[in-house]
mmCIF file of C-alpha atoms (C1' of nucleotides) in Angstrom:
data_model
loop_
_atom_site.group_PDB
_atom_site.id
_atom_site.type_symbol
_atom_site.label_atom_id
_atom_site.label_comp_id
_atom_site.label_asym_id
_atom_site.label_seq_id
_atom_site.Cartn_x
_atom_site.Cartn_y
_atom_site.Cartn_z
ATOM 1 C CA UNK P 1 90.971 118.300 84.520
ATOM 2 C CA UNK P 2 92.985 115.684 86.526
ATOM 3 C CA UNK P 3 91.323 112.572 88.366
ATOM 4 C CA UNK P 4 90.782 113.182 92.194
ATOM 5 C CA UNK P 5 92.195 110.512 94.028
ATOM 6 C CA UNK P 6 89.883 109.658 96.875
ATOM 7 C CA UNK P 7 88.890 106.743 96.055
ATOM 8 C CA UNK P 8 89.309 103.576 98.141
ATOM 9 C CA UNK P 9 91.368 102.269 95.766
ATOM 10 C CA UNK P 10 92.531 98.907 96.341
ATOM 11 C CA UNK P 11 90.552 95.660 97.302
ATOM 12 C CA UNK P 12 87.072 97.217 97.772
ATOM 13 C CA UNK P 13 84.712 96.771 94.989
ATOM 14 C CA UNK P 14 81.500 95.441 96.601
ATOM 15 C CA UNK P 15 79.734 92.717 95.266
ATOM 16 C CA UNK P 16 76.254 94.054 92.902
ATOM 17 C CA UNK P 17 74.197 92.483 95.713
ATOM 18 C CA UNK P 18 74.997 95.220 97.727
ATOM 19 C CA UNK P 19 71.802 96.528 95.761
ATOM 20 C CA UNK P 20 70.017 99.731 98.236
ATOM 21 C CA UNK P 21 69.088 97.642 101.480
ATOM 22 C CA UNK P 22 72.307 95.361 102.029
ATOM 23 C CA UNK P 23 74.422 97.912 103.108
ATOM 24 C CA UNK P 24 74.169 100.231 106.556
ATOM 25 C CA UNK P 25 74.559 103.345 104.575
ATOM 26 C CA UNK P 26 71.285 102.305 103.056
ATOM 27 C CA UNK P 27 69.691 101.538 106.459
ATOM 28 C CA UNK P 28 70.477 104.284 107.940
ATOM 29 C CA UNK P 29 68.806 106.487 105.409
ATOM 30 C CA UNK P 30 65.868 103.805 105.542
ATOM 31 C CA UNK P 31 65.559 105.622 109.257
ATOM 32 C CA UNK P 32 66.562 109.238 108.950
ATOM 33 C CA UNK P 33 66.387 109.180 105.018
ATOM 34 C CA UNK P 34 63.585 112.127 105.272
ATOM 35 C CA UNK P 35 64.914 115.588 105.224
ATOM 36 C CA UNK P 36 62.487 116.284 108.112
ATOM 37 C CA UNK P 37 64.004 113.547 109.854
ATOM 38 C CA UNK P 38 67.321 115.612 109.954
ATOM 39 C CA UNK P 39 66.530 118.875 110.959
ATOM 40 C CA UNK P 40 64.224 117.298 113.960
ATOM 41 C CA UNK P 41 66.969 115.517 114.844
ATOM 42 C CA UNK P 42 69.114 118.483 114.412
ATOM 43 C CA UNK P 43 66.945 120.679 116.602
ATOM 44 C CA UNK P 44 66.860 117.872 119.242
ATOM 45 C CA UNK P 45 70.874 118.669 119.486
ATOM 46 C CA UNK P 46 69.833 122.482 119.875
ATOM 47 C CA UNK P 47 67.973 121.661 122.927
ATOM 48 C CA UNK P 48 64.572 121.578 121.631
ATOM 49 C CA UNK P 49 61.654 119.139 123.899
ATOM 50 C CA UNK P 50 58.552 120.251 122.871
ATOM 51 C CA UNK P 51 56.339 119.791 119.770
ATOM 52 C CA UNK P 52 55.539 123.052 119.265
ATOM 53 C CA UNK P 53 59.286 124.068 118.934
ATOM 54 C CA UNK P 54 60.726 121.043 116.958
ATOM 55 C CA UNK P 55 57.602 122.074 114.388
ATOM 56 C CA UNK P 56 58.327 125.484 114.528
ATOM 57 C CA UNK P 57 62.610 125.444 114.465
ATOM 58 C CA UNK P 58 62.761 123.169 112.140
ATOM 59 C CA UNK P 59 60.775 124.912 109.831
ATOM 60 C CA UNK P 60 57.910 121.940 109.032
ATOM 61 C CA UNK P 61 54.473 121.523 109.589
ATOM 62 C CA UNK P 62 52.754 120.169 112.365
ATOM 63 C CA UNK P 63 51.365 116.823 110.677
ATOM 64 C CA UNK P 64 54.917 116.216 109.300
ATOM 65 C CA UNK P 65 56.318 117.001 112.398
ATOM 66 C CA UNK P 66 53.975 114.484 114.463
ATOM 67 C CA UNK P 67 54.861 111.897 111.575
ATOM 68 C CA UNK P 68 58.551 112.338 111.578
ATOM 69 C CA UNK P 69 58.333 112.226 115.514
ATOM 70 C CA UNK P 70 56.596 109.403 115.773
ATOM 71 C CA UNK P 71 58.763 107.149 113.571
ATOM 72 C CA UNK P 72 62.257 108.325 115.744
ATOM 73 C CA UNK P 73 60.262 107.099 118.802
ATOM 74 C CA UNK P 74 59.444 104.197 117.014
ATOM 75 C CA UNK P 75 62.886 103.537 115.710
ATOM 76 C CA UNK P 76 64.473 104.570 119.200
ATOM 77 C CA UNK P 77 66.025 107.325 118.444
ATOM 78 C CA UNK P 78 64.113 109.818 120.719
ATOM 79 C CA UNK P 79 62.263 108.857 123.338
ATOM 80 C CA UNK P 80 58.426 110.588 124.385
ATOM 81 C CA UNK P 81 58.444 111.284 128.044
ATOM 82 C CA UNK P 82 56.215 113.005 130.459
ATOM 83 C CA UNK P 83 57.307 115.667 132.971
ATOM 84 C CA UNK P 84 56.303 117.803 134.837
ATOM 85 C CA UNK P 85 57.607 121.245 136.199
ATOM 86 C CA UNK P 86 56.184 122.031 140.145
ATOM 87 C CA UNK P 87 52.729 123.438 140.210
ATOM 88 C CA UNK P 88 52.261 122.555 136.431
ATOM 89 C CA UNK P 89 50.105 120.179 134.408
ATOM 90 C CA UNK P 90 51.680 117.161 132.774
ATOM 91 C CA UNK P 91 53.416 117.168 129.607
ATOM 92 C CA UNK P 92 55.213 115.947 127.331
ATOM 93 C CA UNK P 93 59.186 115.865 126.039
ATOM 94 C CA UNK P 94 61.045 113.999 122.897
ATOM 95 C CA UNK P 95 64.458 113.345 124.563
ATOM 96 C CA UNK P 96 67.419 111.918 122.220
ATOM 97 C CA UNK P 97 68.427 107.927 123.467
ATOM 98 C CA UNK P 98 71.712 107.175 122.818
ATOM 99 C CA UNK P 99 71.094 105.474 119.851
ATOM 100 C CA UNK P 100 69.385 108.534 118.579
ATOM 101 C CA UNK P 101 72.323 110.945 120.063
ATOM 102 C CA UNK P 102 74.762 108.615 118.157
ATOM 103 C CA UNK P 103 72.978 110.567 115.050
ATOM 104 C CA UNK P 104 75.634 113.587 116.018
ATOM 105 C CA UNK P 105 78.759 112.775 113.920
ATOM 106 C CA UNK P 106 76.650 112.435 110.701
ATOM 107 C CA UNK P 107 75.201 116.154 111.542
ATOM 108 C CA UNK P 108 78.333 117.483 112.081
ATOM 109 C CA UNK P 109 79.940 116.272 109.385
ATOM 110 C CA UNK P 110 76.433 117.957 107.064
ATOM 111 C CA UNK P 111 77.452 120.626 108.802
ATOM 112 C CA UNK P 112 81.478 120.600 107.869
ATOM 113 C CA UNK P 113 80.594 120.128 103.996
ATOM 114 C CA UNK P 114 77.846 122.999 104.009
ATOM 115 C CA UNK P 115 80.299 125.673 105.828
ATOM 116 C CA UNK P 116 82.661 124.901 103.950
ATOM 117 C CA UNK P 117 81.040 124.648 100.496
ATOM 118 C CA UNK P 118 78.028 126.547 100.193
ATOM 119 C CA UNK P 119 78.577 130.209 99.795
ATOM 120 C CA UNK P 120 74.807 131.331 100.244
ATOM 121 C CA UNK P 121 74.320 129.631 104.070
ATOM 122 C CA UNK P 122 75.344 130.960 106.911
ATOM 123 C CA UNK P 123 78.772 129.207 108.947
ATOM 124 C CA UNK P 124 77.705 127.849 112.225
ATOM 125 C CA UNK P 125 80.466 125.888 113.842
ATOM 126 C CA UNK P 126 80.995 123.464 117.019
ATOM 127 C CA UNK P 127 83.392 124.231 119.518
ATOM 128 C CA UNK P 128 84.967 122.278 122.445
ATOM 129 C CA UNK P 129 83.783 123.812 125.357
ATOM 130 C CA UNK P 130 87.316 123.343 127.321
ATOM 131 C CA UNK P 131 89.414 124.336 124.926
ATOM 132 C CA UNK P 132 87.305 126.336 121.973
ATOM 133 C CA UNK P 133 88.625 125.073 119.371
ATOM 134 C CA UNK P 134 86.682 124.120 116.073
ATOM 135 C CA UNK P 135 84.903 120.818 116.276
ATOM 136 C CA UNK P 136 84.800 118.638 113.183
ATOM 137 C CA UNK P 137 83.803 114.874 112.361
ATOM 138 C CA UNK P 138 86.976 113.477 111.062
ATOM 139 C CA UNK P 139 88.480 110.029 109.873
ATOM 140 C CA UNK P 140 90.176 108.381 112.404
ATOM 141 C CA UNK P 141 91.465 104.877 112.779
ATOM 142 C CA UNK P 142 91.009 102.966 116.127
ATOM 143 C CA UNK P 143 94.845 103.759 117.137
ATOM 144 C CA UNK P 144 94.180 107.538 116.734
ATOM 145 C CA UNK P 145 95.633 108.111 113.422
ATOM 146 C CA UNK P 146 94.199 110.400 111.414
ATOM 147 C CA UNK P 147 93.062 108.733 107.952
ATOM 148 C CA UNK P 148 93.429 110.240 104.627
ATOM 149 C CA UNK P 149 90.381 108.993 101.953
ATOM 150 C CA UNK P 150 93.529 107.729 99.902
ATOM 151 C CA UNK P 151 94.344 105.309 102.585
ATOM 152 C CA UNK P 152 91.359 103.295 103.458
ATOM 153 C CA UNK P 153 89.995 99.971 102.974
ATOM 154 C CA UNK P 154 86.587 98.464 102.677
ATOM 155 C CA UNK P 155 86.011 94.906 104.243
ATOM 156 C CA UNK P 156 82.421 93.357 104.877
ATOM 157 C CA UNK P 157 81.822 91.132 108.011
ATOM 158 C CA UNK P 158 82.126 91.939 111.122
ATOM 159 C CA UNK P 159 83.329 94.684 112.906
ATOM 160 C CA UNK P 160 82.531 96.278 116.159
ATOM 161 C CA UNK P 161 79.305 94.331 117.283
ATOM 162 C CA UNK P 162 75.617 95.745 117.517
ATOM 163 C CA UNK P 163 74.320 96.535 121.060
ATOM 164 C CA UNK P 164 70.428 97.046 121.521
ATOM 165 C CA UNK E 1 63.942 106.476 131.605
ATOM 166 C CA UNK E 2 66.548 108.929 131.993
ATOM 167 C CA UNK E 3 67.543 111.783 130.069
ATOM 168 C CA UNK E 4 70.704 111.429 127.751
ATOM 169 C CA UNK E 5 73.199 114.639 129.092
ATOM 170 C CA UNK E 6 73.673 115.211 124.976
ATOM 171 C CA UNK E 7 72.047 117.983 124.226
ATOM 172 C CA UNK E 8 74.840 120.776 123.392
ATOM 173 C CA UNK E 9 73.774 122.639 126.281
ATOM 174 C CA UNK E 10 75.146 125.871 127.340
ATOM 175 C CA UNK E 11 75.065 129.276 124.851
ATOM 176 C CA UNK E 12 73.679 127.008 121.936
ATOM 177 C CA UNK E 13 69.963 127.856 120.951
ATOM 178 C CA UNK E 14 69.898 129.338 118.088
ATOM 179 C CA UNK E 15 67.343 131.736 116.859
ATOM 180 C CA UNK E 16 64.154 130.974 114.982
ATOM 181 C CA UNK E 17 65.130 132.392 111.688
ATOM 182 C CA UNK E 18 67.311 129.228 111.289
ATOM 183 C CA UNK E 19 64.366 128.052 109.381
ATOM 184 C CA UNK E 20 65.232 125.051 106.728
ATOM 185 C CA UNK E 21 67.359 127.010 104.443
ATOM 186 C CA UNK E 22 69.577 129.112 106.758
ATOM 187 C CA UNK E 23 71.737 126.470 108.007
ATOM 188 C CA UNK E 24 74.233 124.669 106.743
ATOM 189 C CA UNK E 25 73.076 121.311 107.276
ATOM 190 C CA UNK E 26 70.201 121.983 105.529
ATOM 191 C CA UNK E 27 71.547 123.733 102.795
ATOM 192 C CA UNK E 28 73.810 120.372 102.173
ATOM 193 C CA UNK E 29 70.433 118.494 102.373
ATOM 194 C CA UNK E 30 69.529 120.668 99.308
ATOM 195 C CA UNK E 31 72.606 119.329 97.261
ATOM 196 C CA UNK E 32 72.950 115.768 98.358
ATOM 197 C CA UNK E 33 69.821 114.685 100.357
ATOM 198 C CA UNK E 34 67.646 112.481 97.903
ATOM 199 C CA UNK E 35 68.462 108.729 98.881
ATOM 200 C CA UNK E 36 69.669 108.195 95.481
ATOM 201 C CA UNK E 37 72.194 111.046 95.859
ATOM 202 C CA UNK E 38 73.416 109.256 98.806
ATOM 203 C CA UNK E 39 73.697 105.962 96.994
ATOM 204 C CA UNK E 40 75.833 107.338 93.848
ATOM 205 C CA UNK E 41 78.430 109.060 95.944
ATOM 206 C CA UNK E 42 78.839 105.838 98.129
ATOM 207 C CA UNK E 43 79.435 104.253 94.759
ATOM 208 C CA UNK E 44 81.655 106.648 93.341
ATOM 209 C CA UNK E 45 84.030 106.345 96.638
ATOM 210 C CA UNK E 46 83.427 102.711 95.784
ATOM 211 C CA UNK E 47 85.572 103.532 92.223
ATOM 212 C CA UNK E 48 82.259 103.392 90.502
ATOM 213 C CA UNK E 49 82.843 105.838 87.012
ATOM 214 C CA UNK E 50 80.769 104.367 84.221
ATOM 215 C CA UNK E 51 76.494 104.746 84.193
ATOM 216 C CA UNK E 52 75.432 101.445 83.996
ATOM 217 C CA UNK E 53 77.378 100.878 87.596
ATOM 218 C CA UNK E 54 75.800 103.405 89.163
ATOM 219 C CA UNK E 55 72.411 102.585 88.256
ATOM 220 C CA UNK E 56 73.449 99.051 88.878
ATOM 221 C CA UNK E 57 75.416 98.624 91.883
ATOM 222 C CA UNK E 58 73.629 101.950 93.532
ATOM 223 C CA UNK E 59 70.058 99.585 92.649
ATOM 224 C CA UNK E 60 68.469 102.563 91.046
ATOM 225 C CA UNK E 61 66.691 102.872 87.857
ATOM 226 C CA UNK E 62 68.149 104.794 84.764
ATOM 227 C CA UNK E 63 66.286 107.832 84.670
ATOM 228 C CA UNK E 64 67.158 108.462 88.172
ATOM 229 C CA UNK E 65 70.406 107.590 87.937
ATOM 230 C CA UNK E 66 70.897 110.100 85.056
ATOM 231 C CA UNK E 67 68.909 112.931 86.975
ATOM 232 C CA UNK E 68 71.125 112.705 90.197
ATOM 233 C CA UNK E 69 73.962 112.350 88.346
ATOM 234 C CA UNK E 70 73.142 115.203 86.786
ATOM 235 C CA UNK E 71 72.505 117.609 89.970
ATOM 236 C CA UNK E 72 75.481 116.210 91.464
ATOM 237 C CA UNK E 73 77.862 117.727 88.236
ATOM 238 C CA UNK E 74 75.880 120.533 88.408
ATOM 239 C CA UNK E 75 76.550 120.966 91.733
ATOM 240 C CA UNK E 76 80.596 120.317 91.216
ATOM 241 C CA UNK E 77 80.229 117.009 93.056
ATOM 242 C CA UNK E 78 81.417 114.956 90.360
ATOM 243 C CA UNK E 79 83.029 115.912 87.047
ATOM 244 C CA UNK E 80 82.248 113.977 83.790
ATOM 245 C CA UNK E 81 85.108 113.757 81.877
ATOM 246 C CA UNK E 82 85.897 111.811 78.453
ATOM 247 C CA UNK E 83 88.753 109.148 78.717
ATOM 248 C CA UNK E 84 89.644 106.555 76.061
ATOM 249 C CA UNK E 85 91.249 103.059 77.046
ATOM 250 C CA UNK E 86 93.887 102.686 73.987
ATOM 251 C CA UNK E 87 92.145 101.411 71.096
ATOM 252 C CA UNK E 88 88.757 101.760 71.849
ATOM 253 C CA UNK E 89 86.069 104.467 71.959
ATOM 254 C CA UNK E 90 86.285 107.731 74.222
ATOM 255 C CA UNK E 91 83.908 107.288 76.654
ATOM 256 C CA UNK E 92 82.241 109.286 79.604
ATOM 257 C CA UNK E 93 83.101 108.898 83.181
ATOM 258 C CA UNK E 94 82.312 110.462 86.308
ATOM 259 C CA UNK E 95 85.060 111.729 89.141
ATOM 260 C CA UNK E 96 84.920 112.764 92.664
ATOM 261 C CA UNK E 97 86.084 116.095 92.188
ATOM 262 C CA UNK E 98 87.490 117.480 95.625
ATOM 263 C CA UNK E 99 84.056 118.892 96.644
ATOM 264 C CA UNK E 100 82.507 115.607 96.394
ATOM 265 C CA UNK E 101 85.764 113.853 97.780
ATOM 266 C CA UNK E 102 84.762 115.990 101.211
ATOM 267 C CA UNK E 103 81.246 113.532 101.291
ATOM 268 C CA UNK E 104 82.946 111.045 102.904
ATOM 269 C CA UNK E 105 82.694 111.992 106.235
ATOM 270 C CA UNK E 106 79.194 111.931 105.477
ATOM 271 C CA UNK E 107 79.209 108.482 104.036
ATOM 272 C CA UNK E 108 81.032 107.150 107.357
ATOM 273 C CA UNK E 109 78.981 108.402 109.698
ATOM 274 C CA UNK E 110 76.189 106.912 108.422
ATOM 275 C CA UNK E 111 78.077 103.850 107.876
ATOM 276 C CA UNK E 112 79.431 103.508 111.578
ATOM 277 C CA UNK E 113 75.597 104.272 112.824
ATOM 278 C CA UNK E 114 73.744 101.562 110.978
ATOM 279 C CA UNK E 115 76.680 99.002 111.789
ATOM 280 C CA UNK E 116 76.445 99.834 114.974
ATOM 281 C CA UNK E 117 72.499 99.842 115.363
ATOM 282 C CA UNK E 118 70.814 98.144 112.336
ATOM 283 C CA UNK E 119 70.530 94.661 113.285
ATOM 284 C CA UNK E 120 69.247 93.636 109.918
ATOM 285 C CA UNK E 121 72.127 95.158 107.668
ATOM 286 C CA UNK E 122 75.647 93.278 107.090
ATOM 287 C CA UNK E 123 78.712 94.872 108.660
ATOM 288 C CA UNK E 124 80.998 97.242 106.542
ATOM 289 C CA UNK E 125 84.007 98.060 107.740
ATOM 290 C CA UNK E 126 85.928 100.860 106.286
ATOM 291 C CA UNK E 127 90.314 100.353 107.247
ATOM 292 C CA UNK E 128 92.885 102.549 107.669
ATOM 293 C CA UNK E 129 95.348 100.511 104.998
ATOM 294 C CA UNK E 130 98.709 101.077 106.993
ATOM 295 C CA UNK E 131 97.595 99.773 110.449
ATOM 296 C CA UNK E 132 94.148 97.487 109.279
ATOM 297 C CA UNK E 133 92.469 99.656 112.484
ATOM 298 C CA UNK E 134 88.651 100.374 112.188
ATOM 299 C CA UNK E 135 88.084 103.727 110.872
ATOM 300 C CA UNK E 136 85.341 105.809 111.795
ATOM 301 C CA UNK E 137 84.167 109.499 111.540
ATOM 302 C CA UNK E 138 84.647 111.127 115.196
ATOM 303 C CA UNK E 139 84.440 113.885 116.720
ATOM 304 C CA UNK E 140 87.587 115.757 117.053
ATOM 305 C CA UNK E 141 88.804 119.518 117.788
ATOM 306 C CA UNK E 142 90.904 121.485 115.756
ATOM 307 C CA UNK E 143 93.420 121.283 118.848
ATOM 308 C CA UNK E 144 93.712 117.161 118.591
ATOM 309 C CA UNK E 145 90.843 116.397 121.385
ATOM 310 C CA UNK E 146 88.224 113.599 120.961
ATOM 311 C CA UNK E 147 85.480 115.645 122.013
ATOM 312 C CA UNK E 148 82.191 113.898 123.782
ATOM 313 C CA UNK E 149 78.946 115.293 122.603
ATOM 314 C CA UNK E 150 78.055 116.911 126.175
ATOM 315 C CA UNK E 151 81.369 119.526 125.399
ATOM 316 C CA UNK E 152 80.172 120.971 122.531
ATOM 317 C CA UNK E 153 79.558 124.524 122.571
ATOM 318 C CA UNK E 154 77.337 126.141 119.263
ATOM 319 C CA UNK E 155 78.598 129.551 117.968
ATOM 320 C CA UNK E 156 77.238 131.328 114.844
ATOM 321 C CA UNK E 157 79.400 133.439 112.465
ATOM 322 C CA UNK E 158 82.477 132.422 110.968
ATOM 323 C CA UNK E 159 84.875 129.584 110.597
ATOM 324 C CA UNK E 160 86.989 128.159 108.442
ATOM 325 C CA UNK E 161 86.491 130.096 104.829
ATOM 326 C CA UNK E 162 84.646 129.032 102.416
ATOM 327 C CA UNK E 163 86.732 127.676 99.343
ATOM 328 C CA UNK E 164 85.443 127.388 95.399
ATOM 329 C "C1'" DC R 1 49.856 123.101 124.312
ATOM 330 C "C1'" DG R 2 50.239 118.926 121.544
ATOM 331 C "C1'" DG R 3 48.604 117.012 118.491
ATOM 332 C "C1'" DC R 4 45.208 114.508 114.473
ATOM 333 C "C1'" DA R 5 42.159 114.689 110.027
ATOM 334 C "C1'" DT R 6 41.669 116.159 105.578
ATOM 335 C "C1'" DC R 7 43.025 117.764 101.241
ATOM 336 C "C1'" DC R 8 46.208 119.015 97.948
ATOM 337 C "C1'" DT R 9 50.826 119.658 95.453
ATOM 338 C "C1'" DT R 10 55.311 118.285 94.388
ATOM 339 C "C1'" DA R 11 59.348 115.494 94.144
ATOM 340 C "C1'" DG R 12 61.376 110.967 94.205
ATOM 341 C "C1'" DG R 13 61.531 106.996 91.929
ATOM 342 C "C1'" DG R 14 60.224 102.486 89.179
ATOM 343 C "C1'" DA R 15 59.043 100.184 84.517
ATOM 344 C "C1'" DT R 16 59.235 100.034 79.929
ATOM 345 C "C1'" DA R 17 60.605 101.286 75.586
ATOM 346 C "C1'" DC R 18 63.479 103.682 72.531
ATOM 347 C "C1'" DT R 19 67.935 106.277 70.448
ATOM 348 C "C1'" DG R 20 72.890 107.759 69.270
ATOM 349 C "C1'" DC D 1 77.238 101.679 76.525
ATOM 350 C "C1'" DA D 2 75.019 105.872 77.892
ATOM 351 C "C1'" DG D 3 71.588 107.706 78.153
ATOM 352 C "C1'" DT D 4 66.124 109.907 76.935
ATOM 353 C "C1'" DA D 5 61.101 109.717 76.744
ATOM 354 C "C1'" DT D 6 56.865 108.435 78.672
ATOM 355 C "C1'" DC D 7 53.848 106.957 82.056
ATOM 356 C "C1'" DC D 8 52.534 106.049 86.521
ATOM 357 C "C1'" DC D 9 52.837 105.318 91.568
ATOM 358 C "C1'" DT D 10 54.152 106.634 96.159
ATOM 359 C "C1'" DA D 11 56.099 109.354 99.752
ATOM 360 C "C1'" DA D 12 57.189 113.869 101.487
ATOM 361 C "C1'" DG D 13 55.386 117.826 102.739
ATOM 362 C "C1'" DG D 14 52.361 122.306 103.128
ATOM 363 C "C1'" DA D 15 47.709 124.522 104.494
ATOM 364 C "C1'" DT D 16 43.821 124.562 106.992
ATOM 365 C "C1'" DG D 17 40.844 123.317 110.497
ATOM 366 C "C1'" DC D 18 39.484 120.672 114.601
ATOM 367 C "C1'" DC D 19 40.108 118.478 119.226
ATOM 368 C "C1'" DG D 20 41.361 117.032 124.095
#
DNA sequence: CGGCATCCTTAGGGATACTG
DNA sequence: CAGTATCCCTAAGGATGCCG
């Protein structure tokens, strides 16, 4: 069986300190680490507002839900706001923020692997509206080329900056 | 507060019965969605091979280390393989195989989101080697478009064929 | 409808010590 | 070096029931 040559070869090694928390892969699953956490966010994609249906869709009970919920409001990823349709009491709606909607490429690209590589779940695909073709999360460079995992380099510091 | 236009509106809703397990995200939640799952394949694209790196670098302890490790060979992420530097011992190593090469997406995404919105956690930058441009996982069509997240259009059934 | 309180089970994961 | 064995803790999550 013949070595697969994806990795970033080249000057990449990271340093040991990179130990769990000093890296944003890490953070990132610090915030939507939780299975739950996925498949709420996922179902906020699929349109859904309301408790009742995130619980529901996504398959997980109540208290999780209301925990899982919670913590993306905290963390800013959806926000809790009240509305109200005419004639109608007040309620209440988990809307994605942007940082929250910025969750989408890592979905999609959960999404890519499973089509693609489990047998036993069903394909569900993204299309561009315009044009209806297939939509995948793919490596691209800033000038628009696309990147091959053969061709990539790691390097810590800065990149494009944070906005809050 | 204003709503973020990116829910996938249109034809997108799917039905109820997408419970947990019938969707593909999910389903590659099942394979790769402990942290520590996470953390080994970042390491492995990181040219990690030998045990005592994983557990190292990926800041896990052993047993879990070997567990994971385990699930992801079962699972045809990585392949263990026996090699033997000239002159010394054969020893064990794991590979990417092309299954677990297709993680990186994956991997990016979540990179690109925390260095983008975890103040707290260093900058990693991945490169495309030939042009030193930032790479990052995007969302493209099969037809060459960037595609926003309001243009997306949900469709069940099938895509692009499974391989194995 | 949109939760919270309580209780319980399981899975993830750390520490330590030991083996081929 | 590459694990295993044991023990224990914590977090994730389900079930049920109650409440504004």
């Amino acid at each position: 069986m013949s070595e697969v040559a994806v990795k970033l070869t080249g000057r990449l090694s990271p340093r040991d300190e990179w130990a769990a928390d000093g890296c944003p892969i890490a953070g990132t699953l610090e915030v939507i680490g939780a299975r739950s956490s996925f498949l709420l966010l996922r179902e906020a994609f699929y349109g859904c507002t309301r408790f009742d249906d995130f619980a529901r869709r996504a398959g997980i009970s109540e208290p999780v839900a209301a925990a899982r919920l919670r913590e993306l409001v905290d963390h800013g990823l959806l926000a809790r706001e009240p509305y109200q349709e005419p004639g109608k009491r007040t309620r209440e709606q988990y809307a994605l923020t942007p940082k929250g909607a910025e969750i989408l490429p890592v979905l999609t690209a959960l999404m890519d692997w499973g089509n693609r590589w489990l047998a036993d779940s069903p394909q569900v695909q993204l299309r561009h509206r315009e044009c209806g073709a297939a939509v995948s999360a793919e490596l691209r460079c800033a000038s628009g080329h696309a990147v091959a995992p053969g061709e990539l380099d790691l390097v810590p510091g800065a990149g494009s900056r944070r906005r809050r």
